[in-house]
Amino acid sequence: ALFALLAIDRIVVERELGLAAAGRYQVAFLIGGAGLSILAAVNNAWSPIVLDGPVDGRWQRLALSTAELERLVPVVVGAIALASPIAMKIAVPAAYDPTALTRIAMIVAASTVPYLWYLAGAHVLFAERCTGALVRITPLVAVANVVTTIILVRTFGLAGAALATVGSYAMLALLIRRHARSLARPPWNRAATRRCVALSAVAVAAALLLPVDGIGWIGARLVLLVLAGLAAISGRSAAPVGRPAMVGG
């Protein structure tokens, strides 16, 4: 179901808009979805950090490591969204209309934020040996993604597929985290979460609003990227306060 969730937008685009449109969208998705690949790689090290060591400190480790990643994710999202015009000019053939695909990649980049929350919630399910929730929730989200993608592609074209991708990851994260709350209560750093959302939203909005052509505008994007990076990584993440609450033993 997770593979279906990752690939269904391309299948719908091919059915609704044709094979050429699916090829163009695939290129935009690969650039915009670079943050997903980065987090998937990070998760190979993140999972042992959370699951290894004393059980008593597990939720503290999860909350602290999630907060640290929430500081870095806006940098990744901003880098992808703001620098996507440069990446498109380098990687995309002129026949694919790279300028039109740039904003598709920017929208897809936003899905990195809910994907982080999905991974954080999944750590709770794995630690509590309740992975059956993934079996129930992921197919549900995949089916919802099919319906949403069809509707949005017919309305907004390729941008609709990108919006459906962000919405599907958000739905997946919401349902997984909701189920995780019935098992354990890691002391999440809410301030770090709000900061992550705000900085990522500003970066994507700025990327979408700024023109994608012209040396001056590309320079402005790079300046904004540096500022977003400094804002995201400045200071130390506040440690969660209080002892993690356990639910259900």
CSV table of C-alpha atoms in Angstrom, one decimal:
chain,number,residue,atom,x,y,z
A,1,ALA,CA,0.0,0.0,0.0
A,2,LEU,CA,2.9,2.4,0.7
A,3,PHE,CA,4.3,1.7,-2.7
A,4,ALA,CA,0.9,2.4,-4.2
A,5,LEU,CA,0.7,5.6,-2.2
A,6,LEU,CA,4.1,6.7,-3.6
A,7,ALA,CA,3.2,5.8,-7.3
A,8,ILE,CA,-0.5,6.3,-7.7
A,9,ASP,CA,-0.3,9.9,-8.7
A,10,ARG,CA,1.8,9.1,-11.7
A,11,ILE,CA,-0.6,6.4,-12.8
A,12,VAL,CA,-3.6,8.8,-12.5
A,13,VAL,CA,-1.7,11.5,-14.4
A,14,GLU,CA,-1.0,9.0,-17.2
A,15,ARG,CA,-4.6,7.9,-17.4
A,16,GLU,CA,-6.1,11.4,-17.2
A,17,LEU,CA,-3.5,13.5,-19.1
A,18,GLY,CA,-1.4,11.0,-21.1
A,19,LEU,CA,2.0,9.3,-21.0
A,20,ALA,CA,3.9,12.5,-21.8
A,21,ALA,CA,2.4,14.4,-18.9
A,22,ALA,CA,3.2,11.5,-16.6
A,23,GLY,CA,6.8,11.6,-17.7
A,24,ARG,CA,7.0,15.4,-17.1
A,25,TYR,CA,5.4,15.0,-13.7
A,26,GLN,CA,7.8,12.2,-12.8
A,27,VAL,CA,10.7,14.5,-13.3
A,28,ALA,CA,9.2,17.2,-11.2
A,29,PHE,CA,8.3,14.7,-8.5
A,30,LEU,CA,11.9,13.4,-8.3
A,31,ILE,CA,13.2,16.9,-7.8
A,32,GLY,CA,10.5,18.0,-5.4
A,33,GLY,CA,10.5,14.7,-3.6
A,34,ALA,CA,14.2,14.8,-2.8
A,35,GLY,CA,13.3,15.5,0.8
A,36,LEU,CA,11.4,12.3,1.1
A,37,SER,CA,14.4,10.3,-0.1
A,38,ILE,CA,16.6,12.2,2.4
A,39,LEU,CA,14.3,11.4,5.3
A,40,ALA,CA,14.0,7.8,4.2
A,41,ALA,CA,17.8,7.5,4.3
A,42,VAL,CA,18.0,9.3,7.7
A,43,ASN,CA,15.4,6.9,9.1
A,44,ASN,CA,17.8,4.0,8.7
A,45,ALA,CA,19.9,5.6,11.4
A,46,TRP,CA,17.1,7.3,13.3
A,47,SER,CA,15.2,4.1,14.1
A,48,PRO,CA,18.1,2.4,15.9
A,49,ILE,CA,18.7,5.6,17.9
A,50,VAL,CA,15.1,5.5,19.1
A,51,LEU,CA,14.7,1.7,19.7
A,52,ASP,CA,18.2,1.0,21.1
A,53,GLY,CA,19.1,1.8,24.7
A,54,PRO,CA,17.1,1.8,27.9
A,55,VAL,CA,13.3,1.5,27.4
A,56,ASP,CA,12.7,4.2,30.1
A,57,GLY,CA,14.4,6.9,27.9
A,58,ARG,CA,12.9,5.8,24.6
A,59,TRP,CA,10.2,8.4,24.2
A,60,GLN,CA,12.6,11.2,25.4
A,61,ARG,CA,15.0,10.1,22.6
A,62,LEU,CA,12.2,10.1,20.1
A,63,ALA,CA,10.9,13.5,21.1
A,64,LEU,CA,14.4,15.1,21.1
A,65,SER,CA,15.5,13.6,17.8
A,66,THR,CA,12.2,14.6,16.2
A,67,ALA,CA,12.7,18.2,17.4
A,68,GLU,CA,16.2,18.2,15.9
A,69,LEU,CA,14.9,16.9,12.6
A,70,GLU,CA,12.2,19.6,12.7
A,71,ARG,CA,14.9,22.2,12.8
A,72,LEU,CA,16.6,20.8,9.7
A,73,VAL,CA,13.5,19.9,7.6
A,74,PRO,CA,12.7,23.5,6.7
A,75,VAL,CA,16.3,23.9,5.4
A,76,VAL,CA,15.7,20.9,3.1
A,77,VAL,CA,12.2,22.1,2.0
A,78,GLY,CA,13.5,25.6,1.4
A,79,ALA,CA,16.5,24.3,-0.5
A,80,ILE,CA,14.4,22.2,-2.8
A,81,ALA,CA,11.6,24.8,-3.3
A,82,LEU,CA,13.8,27.9,-3.7
A,83,ALA,CA,16.5,26.2,-5.8
A,84,SER,CA,14.2,24.1,-8.0
A,85,PRO,CA,14.4,26.6,-10.9
A,86,ILE,CA,18.1,26.0,-11.1
A,87,ALA,CA,17.7,22.2,-10.8
A,88,MET,CA,15.0,22.2,-13.5
A,89,LYS,CA,17.3,24.1,-15.9
A,90,ILE,CA,20.1,21.6,-15.4
A,91,ALA,CA,18.1,18.3,-15.3
A,92,VAL,CA,15.0,18.8,-17.4
A,93,PRO,CA,15.0,18.9,-21.3
A,94,ALA,CA,13.6,22.0,-22.9
A,95,ALA,CA,10.8,19.9,-24.5
A,96,TYR,CA,9.5,19.2,-21.0
A,97,ASP,CA,8.9,22.9,-20.3
A,98,PRO,CA,11.0,23.1,-17.1
A,99,THR,CA,9.6,26.5,-16.2
A,100,ALA,CA,6.1,25.1,-15.9
A,101,LEU,CA,7.3,22.1,-13.9
A,102,THR,CA,9.2,24.2,-11.4
A,103,ARG,CA,6.2,25.0,-9.3
A,104,ILE,CA,5.1,21.4,-9.3
A,105,ALA,CA,8.4,20.5,-7.7
A,106,MET,CA,7.9,23.3,-5.1
A,107,ILE,CA,4.5,21.9,-4.0
A,108,VAL,CA,5.8,18.3,-3.8
A,109,ALA,CA,8.7,19.6,-1.6
A,110,ALA,CA,6.1,20.5,1.1
A,111,SER,CA,5.3,16.8,1.6
A,112,THR,CA,8.6,16.4,3.4
A,113,VAL,CA,7.1,17.9,6.6
A,114,PRO,CA,4.2,15.4,7.1
A,115,TYR,CA,6.5,12.6,6.1
A,116,LEU,CA,8.7,13.4,9.1
A,117,TRP,CA,5.7,13.2,11.4
A,118,TYR,CA,4.6,9.9,9.8
A,119,LEU,CA,8.0,8.4,10.5
A,120,ALA,CA,8.0,9.7,14.1
A,121,GLY,CA,4.6,8.1,14.8
A,122,ALA,CA,5.7,4.9,13.1
A,123,HIS,CA,8.5,4.6,15.6
A,124,VAL,CA,6.0,4.4,18.4
A,125,LEU,CA,4.1,1.6,16.6
A,126,PHE,CA,7.2,-0.4,16.0
A,127,ALA,CA,8.4,0.1,19.6
A,128,GLU,CA,5.1,-1.1,20.9
A,129,ARG,CA,4.8,-3.9,18.4
A,130,CYS,CA,1.5,-2.5,17.1
A,131,THR,CA,2.4,-2.4,13.4
A,132,GLY,CA,-1.0,-3.8,12.4
A,133,ALA,CA,-2.2,-0.2,12.4
A,134,LEU,CA,0.0,0.4,9.4
A,135,VAL,CA,-1.7,-2.5,7.6
A,136,ARG,CA,-5.1,-0.9,8.2
A,137,ILE,CA,-4.2,2.8,7.8
A,138,THR,CA,-1.9,2.8,4.8
A,139,PRO,CA,-4.3,1.1,2.3
A,140,LEU,CA,-7.0,3.5,3.5
A,141,VAL,CA,-4.8,6.5,2.7
A,142,ALA,CA,-3.8,4.9,-0.7
A,143,VAL,CA,-7.5,4.6,-1.7
A,144,ALA,CA,-8.2,8.1,-0.6
A,145,ASN,CA,-5.2,9.3,-2.6
A,146,VAL,CA,-6.6,7.7,-5.8
A,147,VAL,CA,-9.9,9.5,-5.4
A,148,THR,CA,-8.3,12.8,-4.4
A,149,THR,CA,-5.7,12.7,-7.2
A,150,ILE,CA,-8.3,12.0,-9.9
A,151,ILE,CA,-10.4,15.0,-8.7
A,152,LEU,CA,-7.5,17.4,-8.4
A,153,VAL,CA,-5.8,16.4,-11.7
A,154,ARG,CA,-9.0,17.0,-13.6
A,155,THR,CA,-9.3,20.4,-11.9
A,156,PHE,CA,-5.7,21.7,-11.7
A,157,GLY,CA,-3.7,19.4,-14.0
A,158,LEU,CA,-0.2,18.4,-12.8
A,159,ALA,CA,-0.4,20.8,-9.9
A,160,GLY,CA,-3.4,18.9,-8.6
A,161,ALA,CA,-1.4,15.7,-8.5
A,162,ALA,CA,1.3,17.5,-6.4
A,163,LEU,CA,-1.4,18.9,-4.0
A,164,ALA,CA,-2.9,15.4,-3.6
A,165,THR,CA,0.6,14.1,-2.7
A,166,VAL,CA,1.0,16.6,0.1
A,167,GLY,CA,-2.5,15.9,1.3
A,168,SER,CA,-2.0,12.2,1.3
A,169,TYR,CA,1.2,12.4,3.4
A,170,ALA,CA,-0.6,14.7,5.8
A,171,MET,CA,-3.5,12.3,6.2
A,172,LEU,CA,-1.1,9.4,6.7
A,173,ALA,CA,0.8,11.3,9.3
A,174,LEU,CA,-2.4,12.4,11.1
A,175,LEU,CA,-3.8,8.9,11.3
A,176,ILE,CA,-0.5,7.2,12.4
A,177,ARG,CA,0.2,9.8,15.0
A,178,ARG,CA,-3.4,9.6,16.3
A,179,HIS,CA,-3.1,5.9,16.8
A,180,ALA,CA,0.4,6.3,18.3
A,181,ARG,CA,-1.1,8.5,21.0
A,182,SER,CA,-3.2,5.6,22.2
A,183,LEU,CA,0.0,3.7,22.9
A,184,ALA,CA,2.4,6.2,24.3
A,185,ARG,CA,2.8,9.9,24.9
A,186,PRO,CA,6.3,11.1,23.9
A,187,PRO,CA,7.0,14.6,25.2
A,188,TRP,CA,6.9,16.2,21.7
A,189,ASN,CA,8.4,19.7,21.4
A,190,ARG,CA,5.4,21.7,20.2
A,191,ALA,CA,7.4,24.8,19.7
A,192,ALA,CA,9.8,23.0,17.4
A,193,THR,CA,6.8,21.6,15.4
A,194,ARG,CA,5.2,25.1,15.0
A,195,ARG,CA,8.6,26.5,14.0
A,196,CYS,CA,9.0,23.8,11.4
A,197,VAL,CA,5.6,24.4,9.9
A,198,ALA,CA,6.0,28.1,9.8
A,199,LEU,CA,9.5,28.2,8.2
A,200,SER,CA,8.6,25.5,5.7
A,201,ALA,CA,5.4,27.3,4.7
A,202,VAL,CA,7.2,30.6,4.3
A,203,ALA,CA,9.9,29.0,2.2
A,204,VAL,CA,7.4,27.3,-0.1
A,205,ALA,CA,5.2,30.3,-0.4
A,206,ALA,CA,8.2,32.5,-1.2
A,207,ALA,CA,9.4,30.0,-3.8
A,208,LEU,CA,5.9,29.9,-5.5
A,209,LEU,CA,5.5,33.7,-5.5
A,210,LEU,CA,8.9,34.7,-6.8
A,211,PRO,CA,9.5,34.6,-10.6
A,212,VAL,CA,11.4,31.6,-11.7
A,213,ASP,CA,13.4,33.3,-14.5
A,214,GLY,CA,16.1,35.9,-14.4
A,215,ILE,CA,19.5,36.0,-12.7
A,216,GLY,CA,18.3,38.6,-10.2
A,217,TRP,CA,15.4,36.5,-9.0
A,218,ILE,CA,17.6,33.4,-8.8
A,219,GLY,CA,19.9,35.4,-6.6
A,220,ALA,CA,17.0,36.5,-4.5
A,221,ARG,CA,16.0,32.9,-4.0
A,222,LEU,CA,19.5,32.0,-2.9
A,223,VAL,CA,19.5,34.8,-0.3
A,224,LEU,CA,16.2,33.7,1.0
A,225,LEU,CA,17.5,30.1,1.2
A,226,VAL,CA,20.4,31.3,3.3
A,227,LEU,CA,18.2,33.3,5.6
A,228,ALA,CA,15.8,30.4,6.0
A,229,GLY,CA,18.7,28.0,6.8
A,230,LEU,CA,20.1,30.4,9.5
A,231,ALA,CA,16.6,30.9,11.0
A,232,ALA,CA,16.0,27.1,11.1
A,233,ILE,CA,19.3,26.1,12.7
A,234,SER,CA,19.8,29.0,15.0
A,235,GLY,CA,19.8,28.3,18.7
A,236,ARG,CA,19.3,25.0,20.5
A,237,SER,CA,16.1,23.0,20.5
A,238,ALA,CA,14.4,23.2,23.9
A,239,ALA,CA,14.4,19.8,25.7
A,240,PRO,CA,10.9,18.5,26.4
A,241,VAL,CA,9.9,18.9,30.0
A,242,GLY,CA,8.4,16.2,32.1
A,243,ARG,CA,8.5,12.4,32.2
A,244,PRO,CA,7.1,10.6,29.2
A,245,ALA,CA,3.7,9.2,29.8
A,246,MET,CA,3.0,5.6,29.1
A,247,VAL,CA,-0.5,4.5,27.9
A,248,GLY,CA,-1.7,0.9,28.1
A,249,GLY,CA,1.6,-0.6,29.6
